[in-house]
Amino acid sequence: MNKKGSRVERELVKMLWNANCAAMRAPASGGATKKPLPDIIAGNGKIYLAIEVKSTSADQIYINSEKIQGLKEFSEIFGAEPYLGAKFKNKKWRFVHVDNLIKTRGENYKVDIDLAFSKGLEFDELLGKDKQVKFS
């Protein structure tokens, strides 16, 4: 994990704690274990989240299919909702449910900035505190 990735993960964990969610980074994510682990696990007794975190200065993020399959598997066993937490440079966090990710020709996944801001949730929406009206 590079420094930028660790920094944004810590930033999100702090945001979750400040919003009254217990949250932790899963330091074994990224290949240190054979078990599928998300970058962040969080919950507040009402909602449980498993989040794969990606940040970029580009307009799209690509994610290996094994990461997404692992996130789905973990979430199913744990009882969490699986999300990609996307942090685009100079933009607010967006949280895209894994079912809304775009499958690439190479059988991996991607999310672009347009998808993140059309189908992704804002932080308060993710926690069920606010519902944003989205127009089609």
mmCIF file of N, CA and C in Angstrom:
data_model
loop_
_atom_site.group_PDB
_atom_site.id
_atom_site.type_symbol
_atom_site.label_atom_id
_atom_site.label_comp_id
_atom_site.label_asym_id
_atom_site.label_seq_id
_atom_site.Cartn_x
_atom_site.Cartn_y
_atom_site.Cartn_z
ATOM 1 N N MET A 1 0.871 -1.176 0.000
ATOM 2 C CA MET A 1 0.000 0.000 0.000
ATOM 3 C C MET A 1 0.905 1.222 0.000
ATOM 4 N N ASN A 2 0.629 2.103 -0.897
ATOM 5 C CA ASN A 2 1.435 3.312 -0.937
ATOM 6 C C ASN A 2 0.953 4.306 0.112
ATOM 7 N N LYS A 3 1.739 5.355 0.320
ATOM 8 C CA LYS A 3 1.412 6.334 1.359
ATOM 9 C C LYS A 3 0.076 7.017 1.109
ATOM 10 N N LYS A 4 -0.218 7.350 -0.165
ATOM 11 C CA LYS A 4 -1.471 8.026 -0.484
ATOM 12 C C LYS A 4 -2.652 7.130 -0.144
ATOM 13 N N GLY A 5 -2.549 5.844 -0.477
ATOM 14 C CA GLY A 5 -3.625 4.896 -0.180
ATOM 15 C C GLY A 5 -3.862 4.757 1.305
ATOM 16 N N SER A 6 -2.798 4.642 2.077
ATOM 17 C CA SER A 6 -2.924 4.549 3.533
ATOM 18 C C SER A 6 -3.529 5.820 4.104
ATOM 19 N N ARG A 7 -3.128 6.955 3.576
ATOM 20 C CA ARG A 7 -3.622 8.241 4.081
ATOM 21 C C ARG A 7 -5.119 8.372 3.867
ATOM 22 N N VAL A 8 -5.610 8.033 2.679
ATOM 23 C CA VAL A 8 -7.041 8.166 2.421
ATOM 24 C C VAL A 8 -7.844 7.138 3.215
ATOM 25 N N GLU A 9 -7.285 5.959 3.443
ATOM 26 C CA GLU A 9 -7.951 4.976 4.299
ATOM 27 C C GLU A 9 -8.080 5.510 5.718
ATOM 28 N N ARG A 10 -7.003 6.086 6.253
ATOM 29 C CA ARG A 10 -7.049 6.662 7.609
ATOM 30 C C ARG A 10 -8.040 7.823 7.679
ATOM 31 N N GLU A 11 -8.074 8.628 6.622
ATOM 32 C CA GLU A 11 -9.028 9.744 6.558
ATOM 33 C C GLU A 11 -10.462 9.230 6.648
ATOM 34 N N LEU A 12 -10.775 8.176 5.906
ATOM 35 C CA LEU A 12 -12.126 7.627 5.913
ATOM 36 C C LEU A 12 -12.459 7.000 7.264
ATOM 37 N N VAL A 13 -11.528 6.297 7.867
ATOM 38 C CA VAL A 13 -11.766 5.713 9.190
ATOM 39 C C VAL A 13 -12.088 6.816 10.202
ATOM 40 N N LYS A 14 -11.355 7.909 10.149
ATOM 41 C CA LYS A 14 -11.608 9.036 11.056
ATOM 42 C C LYS A 14 -12.997 9.627 10.809
ATOM 43 N N MET A 15 -13.374 9.788 9.542
ATOM 44 C CA MET A 15 -14.714 10.302 9.209
ATOM 45 C C MET A 15 -15.804 9.385 9.771
ATOM 46 N N LEU A 16 -15.600 8.078 9.645
ATOM 47 C CA LEU A 16 -16.581 7.115 10.141
ATOM 48 C C LEU A 16 -16.704 7.189 11.659
ATOM 49 N N TRP A 17 -15.577 7.247 12.366
ATOM 50 C CA TRP A 17 -15.617 7.376 13.830
ATOM 51 C C TRP A 17 -16.322 8.672 14.229
ATOM 52 N N ASN A 18 -16.031 9.758 13.530
ATOM 53 C CA ASN A 18 -16.665 11.044 13.834
ATOM 54 C C ASN A 18 -18.168 11.017 13.580
ATOM 55 N N ALA A 19 -18.629 10.070 12.770
ATOM 56 C CA ALA A 19 -20.051 9.916 12.473
ATOM 57 C C ALA A 19 -20.681 8.810 13.332
ATOM 58 N N ASN A 20 -20.014 8.458 14.419
ATOM 59 C CA ASN A 20 -20.512 7.454 15.374
ATOM 60 C C ASN A 20 -20.591 6.039 14.812
ATOM 61 N N CYS A 21 -19.633 5.701 13.957
ATOM 62 C CA CYS A 21 -19.479 4.328 13.472
ATOM 63 C C CYS A 21 -18.158 3.786 13.998
ATOM 64 N N ALA A 22 -18.173 2.562 14.461
ATOM 65 C CA ALA A 22 -16.915 1.894 14.756
ATOM 66 C C ALA A 22 -16.302 1.523 13.411
ATOM 67 N N ALA A 23 -15.020 1.777 13.248
ATOM 68 C CA ALA A 23 -14.383 1.505 11.959
ATOM 69 C C ALA A 23 -12.928 1.135 12.169
ATOM 70 N N MET A 24 -12.427 0.296 11.278
ATOM 71 C CA MET A 24 -11.008 -0.058 11.327
ATOM 72 C C MET A 24 -10.498 -0.390 9.939
ATOM 73 N N ARG A 25 -9.225 -0.102 9.762
ATOM 74 C CA ARG A 25 -8.543 -0.546 8.549
ATOM 75 C C ARG A 25 -8.180 -2.004 8.751
ATOM 76 N N ALA A 26 -8.260 -2.761 7.688
ATOM 77 C CA ALA A 26 -7.850 -4.158 7.737
ATOM 78 C C ALA A 26 -6.421 -4.222 7.211
ATOM 79 N N PRO A 27 -5.417 -4.162 8.107
ATOM 80 C CA PRO A 27 -4.037 -4.081 7.648
ATOM 81 C C PRO A 27 -3.578 -5.279 6.833
ATOM 82 N N ALA A 28 -4.306 -6.378 6.900
ATOM 83 C CA ALA A 28 -3.915 -7.557 6.120
ATOM 84 C C ALA A 28 -4.467 -7.512 4.705
ATOM 85 N N SER A 29 -5.251 -6.464 4.373
ATOM 86 C CA SER A 29 -5.756 -6.399 3.006
ATOM 87 C C SER A 29 -4.588 -6.119 2.075
ATOM 88 N N GLY A 30 -4.752 -6.482 0.839
ATOM 89 C CA GLY A 30 -3.692 -6.225 -0.129
ATOM 90 C C GLY A 30 -2.731 -7.378 -0.284
ATOM 91 N N GLY A 31 -3.121 -8.569 0.175
ATOM 92 C CA GLY A 31 -2.321 -9.732 -0.156
ATOM 93 C C GLY A 31 -1.540 -10.384 0.970
ATOM 94 N N ALA A 32 -1.561 -9.831 2.175
ATOM 95 C CA ALA A 32 -0.805 -10.429 3.272
ATOM 96 C C ALA A 32 -1.464 -11.711 3.776
ATOM 97 N N THR A 33 -2.691 -11.943 3.395
ATOM 98 C CA THR A 33 -3.414 -13.147 3.785
ATOM 99 C C THR A 33 -4.125 -13.716 2.571
ATOM 100 N N LYS A 34 -4.442 -14.980 2.619
ATOM 101 C CA LYS A 34 -5.163 -15.609 1.514
ATOM 102 C C LYS A 34 -6.662 -15.356 1.622
ATOM 103 N N LYS A 35 -7.122 -14.856 2.746
ATOM 104 C CA LYS A 35 -8.535 -14.589 2.958
ATOM 105 C C LYS A 35 -8.918 -13.234 2.358
ATOM 106 N N PRO A 36 -10.140 -13.136 1.830
ATOM 107 C CA PRO A 36 -10.579 -11.852 1.253
ATOM 108 C C PRO A 36 -10.906 -10.848 2.354
ATOM 109 N N LEU A 37 -10.214 -9.732 2.366
ATOM 110 C CA LEU A 37 -10.456 -8.693 3.356
ATOM 111 C C LEU A 37 -10.606 -7.346 2.674
ATOM 112 N N PRO A 38 -11.621 -6.568 3.092
ATOM 113 C CA PRO A 38 -11.754 -5.214 2.555
ATOM 114 C C PRO A 38 -10.721 -4.302 3.190
ATOM 115 N N ASP A 39 -10.585 -3.097 2.669
ATOM 116 C CA ASP A 39 -9.667 -2.129 3.270
ATOM 117 C C ASP A 39 -10.194 -1.612 4.595
ATOM 118 N N ILE A 40 -11.526 -1.418 4.680
ATOM 119 C CA ILE A 40 -12.151 -0.868 5.886
ATOM 120 C C ILE A 40 -13.415 -1.648 6.207
ATOM 121 N N ILE A 41 -13.597 -1.907 7.499
ATOM 122 C CA ILE A 41 -14.815 -2.511 8.017
ATOM 123 C C ILE A 41 -15.411 -1.493 8.978
ATOM 124 N N ALA A 42 -16.717 -1.246 8.866
ATOM 125 C CA ALA A 42 -17.353 -0.255 9.725
ATOM 126 C C ALA A 42 -18.792 -0.652 10.015
ATOM 127 N N GLY A 43 -19.295 -0.162 11.140
ATOM 128 C CA GLY A 43 -20.691 -0.409 11.476
ATOM 129 C C GLY A 43 -21.112 0.411 12.677
ATOM 130 N N ASN A 44 -22.431 0.505 12.845
ATOM 131 C CA ASN A 44 -22.957 1.248 13.988
ATOM 132 C C ASN A 44 -24.116 0.520 14.664
ATOM 133 N N GLY A 45 -24.262 -0.757 14.433
ATOM 134 C CA GLY A 45 -25.348 -1.529 15.011
ATOM 135 C C GLY A 45 -26.575 -1.579 14.110
ATOM 136 N N LYS A 46 -26.649 -0.670 13.159
ATOM 137 C CA LYS A 46 -27.762 -0.645 12.203
ATOM 138 C C LYS A 46 -27.284 -0.982 10.802
ATOM 139 N N ILE A 47 -26.104 -0.473 10.450
ATOM 140 C CA ILE A 47 -25.526 -0.748 9.142
ATOM 141 C C ILE A 47 -24.124 -1.313 9.320
ATOM 142 N N TYR A 48 -23.748 -2.171 8.401
ATOM 143 C CA TYR A 48 -22.417 -2.770 8.411
ATOM 144 C C TYR A 48 -21.857 -2.620 7.006
ATOM 145 N N LEU A 49 -20.650 -2.082 6.915
ATOM 146 C CA LEU A 49 -20.038 -1.763 5.639
ATOM 147 C C LEU A 49 -18.693 -2.452 5.484
ATOM 148 N N ALA A 50 -18.429 -2.917 4.291
ATOM 149 C CA ALA A 50 -17.117 -3.418 3.894
ATOM 150 C C ALA A 50 -16.722 -2.561 2.697
ATOM 151 N N ILE A 51 -15.606 -1.846 2.837
ATOM 152 C CA ILE A 51 -15.250 -0.847 1.827
ATOM 153 C C ILE A 51 -13.858 -1.108 1.270
ATOM 154 N N GLU A 52 -13.786 -1.189 -0.044
ATOM 155 C CA GLU A 52 -12.504 -1.200 -0.757
ATOM 156 C C GLU A 52 -12.237 0.252 -1.127
ATOM 157 N N VAL A 53 -11.088 0.775 -0.751
ATOM 158 C CA VAL A 53 -10.780 2.197 -0.936
ATOM 159 C C VAL A 53 -9.821 2.388 -2.103
ATOM 160 N N LYS A 54 -10.174 3.326 -2.975
ATOM 161 C CA LYS A 54 -9.299 3.688 -4.091
ATOM 162 C C LYS A 54 -9.293 5.199 -4.231
ATOM 163 N N SER A 55 -8.127 5.760 -4.511
ATOM 164 C CA SER A 55 -8.023 7.198 -4.764
ATOM 165 C C SER A 55 -7.222 7.402 -6.038
ATOM 166 N N THR A 56 -7.514 8.519 -6.714
ATOM 167 C CA THR A 56 -6.854 8.765 -7.990
ATOM 168 C C THR A 56 -6.903 10.242 -8.348
ATOM 169 N N SER A 57 -5.973 10.643 -9.182
ATOM 170 C CA SER A 57 -6.025 11.979 -9.765
ATOM 171 C C SER A 57 -6.575 11.892 -11.198
ATOM 172 N N ALA A 58 -6.853 10.671 -11.652
ATOM 173 C CA ALA A 58 -7.421 10.459 -12.990
ATOM 174 C C ALA A 58 -8.950 10.546 -12.924
ATOM 175 N N ASP A 59 -9.603 10.287 -14.041
ATOM 176 C CA ASP A 59 -11.065 10.331 -14.094
ATOM 177 C C ASP A 59 -11.708 8.954 -13.983
ATOM 178 N N GLN A 60 -10.895 7.914 -13.817
ATOM 179 C CA GLN A 60 -11.437 6.577 -13.642
ATOM 180 C C GLN A 60 -10.530 5.756 -12.738
ATOM 181 N N ILE A 61 -11.129 4.742 -12.152
ATOM 182 C CA ILE A 61 -10.411 3.837 -11.256
ATOM 183 C C ILE A 61 -10.674 2.421 -11.762
ATOM 184 N N TYR A 62 -9.622 1.639 -11.879
ATOM 185 C CA TYR A 62 -9.744 0.239 -12.275
ATOM 186 C C TYR A 62 -9.475 -0.638 -11.066
ATOM 187 N N ILE A 63 -10.273 -1.707 -10.938
ATOM 188 C CA ILE A 63 -10.153 -2.598 -9.788
ATOM 189 C C ILE A 63 -10.108 -4.031 -10.293
ATOM 190 N N ASN A 64 -9.158 -4.776 -9.796
ATOM 191 C CA ASN A 64 -8.989 -6.181 -10.143
ATOM 192 C C ASN A 64 -10.230 -6.966 -9.736
ATOM 193 N N SER A 65 -10.670 -7.880 -10.594
ATOM 194 C CA SER A 65 -11.881 -8.663 -10.314
ATOM 195 C C SER A 65 -11.740 -9.501 -9.041
ATOM 196 N N GLU A 66 -10.515 -9.962 -8.728
ATOM 197 C CA GLU A 66 -10.317 -10.739 -7.502
ATOM 198 C C GLU A 66 -10.623 -9.904 -6.266
ATOM 199 N N LYS A 67 -10.270 -8.617 -6.298
ATOM 200 C CA LYS A 67 -10.571 -7.710 -5.184
ATOM 201 C C LYS A 67 -12.073 -7.595 -4.970
ATOM 202 N N ILE A 68 -12.810 -7.422 -6.073
ATOM 203 C CA ILE A 68 -14.260 -7.252 -5.968
ATOM 204 C C ILE A 68 -14.918 -8.561 -5.542
ATOM 205 N N GLN A 69 -14.479 -9.684 -6.094
ATOM 206 C CA GLN A 69 -15.032 -10.971 -5.681
ATOM 207 C C GLN A 69 -14.759 -11.219 -4.194
ATOM 208 N N GLY A 70 -13.555 -10.879 -3.742
ATOM 209 C CA GLY A 70 -13.218 -11.025 -2.327
ATOM 210 C C GLY A 70 -14.071 -10.125 -1.442
ATOM 211 N N LEU A 71 -14.310 -8.906 -1.902
ATOM 212 C CA LEU A 71 -15.143 -7.961 -1.155
ATOM 213 C C LEU A 71 -16.570 -8.496 -1.037
ATOM 214 N N LYS A 72 -17.088 -9.046 -2.135
ATOM 215 C CA LYS A 72 -18.428 -9.630 -2.111
ATOM 216 C C LYS A 72 -18.486 -10.827 -1.160
ATOM 217 N N GLU A 73 -17.468 -11.682 -1.236
ATOM 218 C CA GLU A 73 -17.431 -12.874 -0.392
ATOM 219 C C GLU A 73 -17.367 -12.493 1.084
ATOM 220 N N PHE A 74 -16.470 -11.589 1.437
ATOM 221 C CA PHE A 74 -16.361 -11.133 2.818
ATOM 222 C C PHE A 74 -17.688 -10.552 3.294
ATOM 223 N N SER A 75 -18.271 -9.687 2.476
ATOM 224 C CA SER A 75 -19.507 -8.997 2.852
ATOM 225 C C SER A 75 -20.649 -9.972 3.097
ATOM 226 N N GLU A 76 -20.734 -10.989 2.253
ATOM 227 C CA GLU A 76 -21.790 -11.980 2.422
ATOM 228 C C GLU A 76 -21.627 -12.734 3.741
ATOM 229 N N ILE A 77 -20.419 -13.145 4.055
ATOM 230 C CA ILE A 77 -20.162 -13.880 5.298
ATOM 231 C C ILE A 77 -20.374 -12.978 6.516
ATOM 232 N N PHE A 78 -19.912 -11.753 6.441
ATOM 233 C CA PHE A 78 -19.933 -10.819 7.570
ATOM 234 C C PHE A 78 -21.300 -10.153 7.759
ATOM 235 N N GLY A 79 -22.082 -10.085 6.689
ATOM 236 C CA GLY A 79 -23.368 -9.403 6.761
ATOM 237 C C GLY A 79 -23.249 -7.913 6.505
ATOM 238 N N ALA A 80 -22.273 -7.536 5.686
ATOM 239 C CA ALA A 80 -22.025 -6.122 5.386
ATOM 240 C C ALA A 80 -22.442 -5.804 3.958
ATOM 241 N N GLU A 81 -22.629 -4.519 3.685
ATOM 242 C CA GLU A 81 -22.863 -4.054 2.322
ATOM 243 C C GLU A 81 -21.505 -3.729 1.697
ATOM 244 N N PRO A 82 -21.221 -4.249 0.506
ATOM 245 C CA PRO A 82 -19.918 -4.024 -0.141
ATOM 246 C C PRO A 82 -19.911 -2.761 -1.001
ATOM 247 N N TYR A 83 -18.976 -1.868 -0.711
ATOM 248 C CA TYR A 83 -18.844 -0.616 -1.453
ATOM 249 C C TYR A 83 -17.409 -0.376 -1.875
ATOM 250 N N LEU A 84 -17.286 0.340 -2.989
ATOM 251 C CA LEU A 84 -16.010 0.917 -3.376
ATOM 252 C C LEU A 84 -16.051 2.366 -2.899
ATOM 253 N N GLY A 85 -15.112 2.743 -2.052
ATOM 254 C CA GLY A 85 -14.979 4.129 -1.620
ATOM 255 C C GLY A 85 -14.028 4.816 -2.580
ATOM 256 N N ALA A 86 -14.545 5.728 -3.386
ATOM 257 C CA ALA A 86 -13.751 6.381 -4.425
ATOM 258 C C ALA A 86 -13.448 7.816 -4.026
ATOM 259 N N LYS A 87 -12.164 8.146 -4.019
ATOM 260 C CA LYS A 87 -11.729 9.510 -3.711
ATOM 261 C C LYS A 87 -11.004 10.050 -4.933
ATOM 262 N N PHE A 88 -11.732 10.842 -5.728
ATOM 263 C CA PHE A 88 -11.138 11.507 -6.880
ATOM 264 C C PHE A 88 -10.525 12.812 -6.394
ATOM 265 N N LYS A 89 -9.385 13.177 -6.957
ATOM 266 C CA LYS A 89 -8.657 14.370 -6.525
ATOM 267 C C LYS A 89 -9.558 15.613 -6.552
ATOM 268 N N ASN A 90 -9.523 16.363 -5.453
ATOM 269 C CA ASN A 90 -10.282 17.607 -5.282
ATOM 270 C C ASN A 90 -11.796 17.413 -5.335
ATOM 271 N N LYS A 91 -12.264 16.197 -5.074
ATOM 272 C CA LYS A 91 -13.699 15.894 -5.038
ATOM 273 C C LYS A 91 -14.036 15.243 -3.704
ATOM 274 N N LYS A 92 -15.320 15.281 -3.362
ATOM 275 C CA LYS A 92 -15.788 14.605 -2.160
ATOM 276 C C LYS A 92 -15.776 13.100 -2.378
ATOM 277 N N TRP A 93 -15.754 12.362 -1.267
ATOM 278 C CA TRP A 93 -15.851 10.911 -1.321
ATOM 279 C C TRP A 93 -17.152 10.509 -2.002
ATOM 280 N N ARG A 94 -17.097 9.403 -2.744
ATOM 281 C CA ARG A 94 -18.290 8.769 -3.292
ATOM 282 C C ARG A 94 -18.184 7.279 -3.007
ATOM 283 N N PHE A 95 -19.327 6.668 -2.750
ATOM 284 C CA PHE A 95 -19.374 5.254 -2.386
ATOM 285 C C PHE A 95 -20.294 4.529 -3.360
ATOM 286 N N VAL A 96 -19.674 3.665 -4.150
ATOM 287 C CA VAL A 96 -20.390 2.967 -5.212
ATOM 288 C C VAL A 96 -20.570 1.511 -4.798
ATOM 289 N N HIS A 97 -21.834 1.076 -4.739
ATOM 290 C CA HIS A 97 -22.102 -0.327 -4.419
ATOM 291 C C HIS A 97 -21.473 -1.179 -5.511
ATOM 292 N N VAL A 98 -20.912 -2.305 -5.139
ATOM 293 C CA VAL A 98 -20.197 -3.129 -6.124
ATOM 294 C C VAL A 98 -21.092 -3.572 -7.279
ATOM 295 N N ASP A 99 -22.397 -3.670 -7.056
ATOM 296 C CA ASP A 99 -23.304 -4.060 -8.133
ATOM 297 C C ASP A 99 -23.406 -2.996 -9.221
ATOM 298 N N ASN A 100 -22.978 -1.770 -8.915
ATOM 299 C CA ASN A 100 -23.055 -0.674 -9.887
ATOM 300 C C ASN A 100 -21.740 -0.421 -10.625
ATOM 301 N N LEU A 101 -20.694 -1.184 -10.329
ATOM 302 C CA LEU A 101 -19.424 -1.008 -11.019
ATOM 303 C C LEU A 101 -19.533 -1.488 -12.462
ATOM 304 N N ILE A 102 -18.733 -0.920 -13.325
ATOM 305 C CA ILE A 102 -18.700 -1.292 -14.740
ATOM 306 C C ILE A 102 -17.715 -2.440 -14.925
ATOM 307 N N LYS A 103 -18.167 -3.494 -15.608
ATOM 308 C CA LYS A 103 -17.273 -4.613 -15.899
ATOM 309 C C LYS A 103 -16.525 -4.312 -17.194
ATOM 310 N N THR A 104 -15.213 -4.473 -17.170
ATOM 311 C CA THR A 104 -14.394 -4.183 -18.345
ATOM 312 C C THR A 104 -14.319 -5.416 -19.254
ATOM 313 N N ARG A 105 -13.790 -5.205 -20.460
ATOM 314 C CA ARG A 105 -13.614 -6.330 -21.389
ATOM 315 C C ARG A 105 -12.677 -7.383 -20.810
ATOM 316 N N GLY A 106 -11.739 -6.944 -19.976
ATOM 317 C CA GLY A 106 -10.802 -7.880 -19.368
ATOM 318 C C GLY A 106 -11.333 -8.547 -18.119
ATOM 319 N N GLU A 107 -12.652 -8.419 -17.895
ATOM 320 C CA GLU A 107 -13.325 -9.031 -16.744
ATOM 321 C C GLU A 107 -12.920 -8.426 -15.405
ATOM 322 N N ASN A 108 -12.337 -7.236 -15.416
ATOM 323 C CA ASN A 108 -12.084 -6.502 -14.186
ATOM 324 C C ASN A 108 -13.207 -5.486 -14.032
ATOM 325 N N TYR A 109 -13.020 -4.512 -13.165
ATOM 326 C CA TYR A 109 -14.069 -3.519 -12.920
ATOM 327 C C TYR A 109 -13.486 -2.124 -12.982
ATOM 328 N N LYS A 110 -14.390 -1.163 -13.242
ATOM 329 C CA LYS A 110 -13.956 0.226 -13.214
ATOM 330 C C LYS A 110 -15.113 1.099 -12.753
ATOM 331 N N VAL A 111 -14.742 2.258 -12.258
ATOM 332 C CA VAL A 111 -15.709 3.304 -11.956
ATOM 333 C C VAL A 111 -15.097 4.595 -12.480
ATOM 334 N N ASP A 112 -15.900 5.345 -13.230
ATOM 335 C CA ASP A 112 -15.401 6.639 -13.678
ATOM 336 C C ASP A 112 -16.090 7.725 -12.858
ATOM 337 N N ILE A 113 -15.611 8.928 -12.997
ATOM 338 C CA ILE A 113 -16.099 10.029 -12.181
ATOM 339 C C ILE A 113 -17.595 10.276 -12.415
ATOM 340 N N ASP A 114 -18.060 10.079 -13.661
ATOM 341 C CA ASP A 114 -19.483 10.275 -13.949
ATOM 342 C C ASP A 114 -20.347 9.253 -13.217
ATOM 343 N N LEU A 115 -19.951 7.985 -13.255
ATOM 344 C CA LEU A 115 -20.692 6.944 -12.546
ATOM 345 C C LEU A 115 -20.666 7.193 -11.037
ATOM 346 N N ALA A 116 -19.497 7.552 -10.517
ATOM 347 C CA ALA A 116 -19.366 7.784 -9.078
ATOM 348 C C ALA A 116 -20.310 8.878 -8.600
ATOM 349 N N PHE A 117 -20.474 9.919 -9.424
ATOM 350 C CA PHE A 117 -21.310 11.033 -8.994
ATOM 351 C C PHE A 117 -22.772 10.896 -9.426
ATOM 352 N N SER A 118 -23.081 9.913 -10.268
ATOM 353 C CA SER A 118 -24.484 9.688 -10.624
ATOM 354 C C SER A 118 -25.100 8.568 -9.792
ATOM 355 N N LYS A 119 -24.364 7.471 -9.595
ATOM 356 C CA LYS A 119 -24.904 6.327 -8.855
ATOM 357 C C LYS A 119 -24.289 6.151 -7.472
ATOM 358 N N GLY A 120 -23.159 6.801 -7.235
ATOM 359 C CA GLY A 120 -22.506 6.672 -5.943
ATOM 360 C C GLY A 120 -23.204 7.492 -4.873
ATOM 361 N N LEU A 121 -23.019 7.075 -3.635
ATOM 362 C CA LEU A 121 -23.601 7.759 -2.489
ATOM 363 C C LEU A 121 -22.620 8.752 -1.886
ATOM 364 N N GLU A 122 -23.135 9.827 -1.347
ATOM 365 C CA GLU A 122 -22.320 10.727 -0.534
ATOM 366 C C GLU A 122 -22.146 10.073 0.826
ATOM 367 N N PHE A 123 -21.237 10.591 1.633
ATOM 368 C CA PHE A 123 -20.922 10.005 2.930
ATOM 369 C C PHE A 123 -22.162 9.867 3.815
ATOM 370 N N ASP A 124 -22.942 10.922 3.967
ATOM 371 C CA ASP A 124 -24.135 10.866 4.818
ATOM 372 C C ASP A 124 -25.170 9.886 4.285
ATOM 373 N N GLU A 125 -25.268 9.773 2.976
ATOM 374 C CA GLU A 125 -26.188 8.799 2.376
ATOM 375 C C GLU A 125 -25.745 7.376 2.707
ATOM 376 N N LEU A 126 -24.440 7.152 2.647
ATOM 377 C CA LEU A 126 -23.887 5.835 2.956
ATOM 378 C C LEU A 126 -24.302 5.397 4.356
ATOM 379 N N LEU A 127 -24.330 6.346 5.286
ATOM 380 C CA LEU A 127 -24.662 6.044 6.677
ATOM 381 C C LEU A 127 -26.158 6.134 6.953
ATOM 382 N N GLY A 128 -26.951 6.390 5.906
ATOM 383 C CA GLY A 128 -28.393 6.454 6.072
ATOM 384 C C GLY A 128 -28.886 7.727 6.725
ATOM 385 N N LYS A 129 -28.031 8.763 6.787
ATOM 386 C CA LYS A 129 -28.399 10.013 7.454
ATOM 387 C C LYS A 129 -29.070 10.996 6.521
ATOM 388 N N ASP A 130 -28.915 10.804 5.215
ATOM 389 C CA ASP A 130 -29.428 11.765 4.260
ATOM 390 C C ASP A 130 -29.752 11.029 2.974
ATOM 391 N N LYS A 131 -30.801 11.413 2.350
ATOM 392 C CA LYS A 131 -31.156 10.835 1.049
ATOM 393 C C LYS A 131 -31.090 11.947 0.026
ATOM 394 N N GLN A 132 -30.267 11.750 -0.989
ATOM 395 C CA GLN A 132 -30.131 12.739 -2.054
ATOM 396 C C GLN A 132 -31.129 12.404 -3.164
ATOM 397 N N VAL A 133 -31.794 13.406 -3.653
ATOM 398 C CA VAL A 133 -32.713 13.209 -4.761
ATOM 399 C C VAL A 133 -31.898 13.165 -6.045
ATOM 400 N N LYS A 134 -32.044 12.075 -6.790
ATOM 401 C CA LYS A 134 -31.301 11.933 -8.034
ATOM 402 C C LYS A 134 -32.285 11.917 -9.184
ATOM 403 N N PHE A 135 -32.022 12.743 -10.168
ATOM 404 C CA PHE A 135 -32.883 12.836 -11.332
ATOM 405 C C PHE A 135 -32.289 12.011 -12.460
ATOM 406 N N SER A 136 -33.149 11.337 -13.180
ATOM 407 C CA SER A 136 -32.684 10.502 -14.294
ATOM 408 C C SER A 136 -32.472 11.320 -15.537
#
